[in-house]
Amino acid sequence: MLIETEPTPNPATLKFLPGRVVMETGTRDFASPEEAETSPLAEAIFALGDVTGVFFGRDFVSVTAAPGVEWPSLKPDVVAILLDHFSAAMPLFRQGSAGFSVPPAESDIVDNPEDADIVAQIRELIETRVRPAVANDGGDIVYRGFDKGKVYLQMQGACSGCPSSSATLKNGIEQLLKYYVPEVTEVRAV
């Protein structure tokens, strides 16, 4: 088995491609070792001690290194863990734990029922145009709400904490949404 790697726009995050499906549906973002307790794979990666984030996408795993950690020293250890896990066909999650993510966040905005058509358009654009592009960079983006022209989105995986994420939001996603949905005035990260 060969695990390929790709850089992401976030220099702290590397995208690992095991050549097989990682998550059949959804995504899963782990921002701490405590959150990783539901997944033996994420827990093993966090156990390296030099990791601040693990993200499971459809066909990749993104890993974020701690500040000051260089990828040449961390990468072989992550690859070894991934090889062991996928070669042994181990489960991604412990029995009884939630497999996929996009859990509701406390900062979710409750959409106004009068905005249902606008929200449907926004969600459709995010699903069909934005999420596939963001996944190519080792991350995900989650809709969190629409209120008075403002769209609230959460960046995950390689996109969370990426130096270029604000440019992606403002120059890419915001412009796209404004073009197709004139009611959108701004896009904000939560």
XYZ file of C-alpha atoms in Angstrom:
190
model
C 0.000 0.000 0.000
C 1.244 3.457 -0.878
C 0.231 6.603 0.986
C 0.681 9.716 -1.097
C 0.982 13.174 0.406
C 0.070 16.594 -0.905
C 0.838 20.004 0.510
C -2.081 22.243 1.415
C -2.303 26.044 1.406
C -1.823 25.792 5.171
C 1.912 25.116 5.711
C 1.171 23.423 9.047
C -1.145 20.868 7.414
C -0.311 17.968 5.127
C -2.876 15.925 3.181
C -2.408 12.138 3.208
C -4.053 10.048 0.460
C -4.304 6.332 1.294
C -5.703 5.440 -2.141
C -9.046 4.324 -0.731
C -12.185 5.795 0.759
C -11.642 7.118 4.276
C -15.200 8.351 4.989
C -18.153 7.047 2.958
C -20.263 10.065 3.906
C -19.584 13.322 5.703
C -16.347 14.485 7.228
C -14.883 14.452 10.695
C -12.701 17.140 12.287
C -10.716 16.467 15.462
C -9.271 19.568 17.116
C -7.944 17.878 20.260
C -6.848 14.498 21.618
C -10.056 14.379 23.682
C -12.199 14.654 20.551
C -10.089 11.926 18.927
C -11.080 9.325 21.533
C -13.906 8.180 19.216
C -11.411 7.136 16.536
C -8.468 4.786 17.028
C -6.763 6.297 13.974
C -7.123 9.924 15.073
C -6.129 8.975 18.619
C -2.934 7.266 17.369
C -2.000 10.320 15.284
C -2.561 12.671 18.228
C -0.492 10.322 20.413
C 2.565 11.396 18.408
C 2.399 14.563 20.492
C 3.287 16.953 17.680
C -0.224 17.179 16.205
C -2.923 19.806 16.779
C -5.561 18.591 14.315
C -6.736 15.570 12.349
C -9.394 15.722 9.653
C -11.035 12.846 7.762
C -12.358 13.606 4.279
C -13.811 11.277 1.691
C -10.474 9.976 0.405
C -7.889 11.732 2.552
C -6.659 12.449 6.053
C -5.304 15.926 6.806
C -2.954 16.327 9.739
C -1.946 19.649 11.281
C 1.451 19.832 12.971
C 1.985 21.762 16.182
C 3.775 25.120 15.956
C 7.511 24.656 15.504
C 7.235 21.060 14.296
C 8.822 20.347 10.921
C 7.080 17.955 8.537
C 10.247 16.028 7.572
C 10.432 14.659 11.126
C 6.672 14.096 11.634
C 5.626 12.772 8.219
C 7.212 9.279 8.465
C 5.461 8.642 11.790
C 2.066 9.694 10.416
C 2.561 7.572 7.289
C 3.467 4.541 9.449
C 0.296 4.946 11.528
C -1.845 5.299 8.403
C -0.206 2.276 6.745
C -0.764 0.108 9.829
C -4.369 1.240 10.145
C -5.440 0.830 6.521
C -3.404 -2.335 5.851
C -5.073 -4.033 8.808
C -8.516 -2.770 7.688
C -9.135 -1.425 11.170
C -12.348 0.498 11.874
C -12.170 4.264 11.612
C -14.404 4.739 14.660
C -15.014 2.852 17.873
C -18.257 0.944 18.012
C -21.131 3.153 19.101
C -19.388 6.448 18.289
C -20.630 8.934 15.718
C -18.833 8.381 12.440
C -19.477 11.491 10.460
C -19.306 15.090 11.417
C -20.640 18.490 10.784
C -21.989 18.580 14.315
C -24.046 21.582 15.283
C -21.910 24.275 16.794
C -22.989 26.538 19.591
C -22.463 29.480 17.266
C -25.046 28.278 14.737
C -27.389 31.010 13.571
C -31.051 30.059 13.461
C -32.186 30.786 9.919
C -35.283 32.926 9.465
C -38.008 30.814 7.790
C -38.652 33.745 5.419
C -35.110 33.245 4.054
C -35.671 29.568 3.166
C -35.196 30.082 -0.597
C -32.030 32.138 -0.066
C -30.611 29.591 2.389
C -31.370 26.754 -0.047
C -29.458 28.585 -2.800
C -26.510 29.246 -0.461
C -26.395 25.623 0.708
C -26.552 24.343 -2.884
C -23.646 26.562 -3.961
C -21.581 25.511 -0.962
C -22.237 21.810 -1.633
C -21.629 21.883 -5.379
C -18.999 24.592 -5.867
C -17.230 25.357 -2.605
C -16.859 22.099 -0.672
C -15.272 20.126 -3.546
C -12.660 22.863 -4.052
C -11.936 23.119 -0.338
C -11.630 19.316 -0.089
C -8.909 19.459 -2.745
C -6.945 21.573 -0.270
C -7.426 19.063 2.564
C -10.298 20.691 4.395
C -13.985 21.333 4.514
C -16.367 24.226 4.967
C -19.619 24.007 6.869
C -22.648 26.275 6.578
C -23.575 27.704 9.999
C -26.231 30.277 9.197
C -27.594 33.270 7.294
C -28.709 36.459 9.010
C -29.477 39.857 7.449
C -27.277 39.311 4.394
C -24.392 37.701 6.285
C -23.426 34.073 5.667
C -21.623 32.315 8.521
C -19.269 29.459 7.624
C -16.911 27.247 9.620
C -13.574 26.168 8.144
C -12.301 22.679 9.058
C -9.229 20.558 8.454
C -6.392 22.243 6.562
C -8.569 25.323 6.097
C -8.928 25.962 9.812
C -6.162 28.341 10.807
C -4.783 28.551 7.282
C -3.109 31.880 6.521
C -5.030 32.127 3.242
C -8.450 31.192 4.672
C -9.594 34.794 5.062
C -8.656 35.469 1.427
C -10.529 32.316 0.401
C -13.606 33.505 2.279
C -13.536 37.093 1.007
C -12.129 36.769 -2.518
C -13.526 33.390 -3.420
C -16.570 32.270 -1.508
C -18.022 35.703 -0.778
C -17.737 36.795 -4.412
C -19.293 33.545 -5.635
C -22.231 33.784 -3.239
C -22.806 37.491 -3.945
C -22.835 36.793 -7.674
C -25.430 34.019 -7.529
C -27.383 35.189 -4.458
C -27.712 38.996 -4.483
C -29.138 38.980 -0.949
C -25.689 37.969 0.371
C -23.720 41.022 1.533
C -20.889 39.374 3.468
C -19.349 36.027 4.427
C -17.896 35.518 7.903
C -15.976 32.708 9.537
C -17.179 31.346 12.890
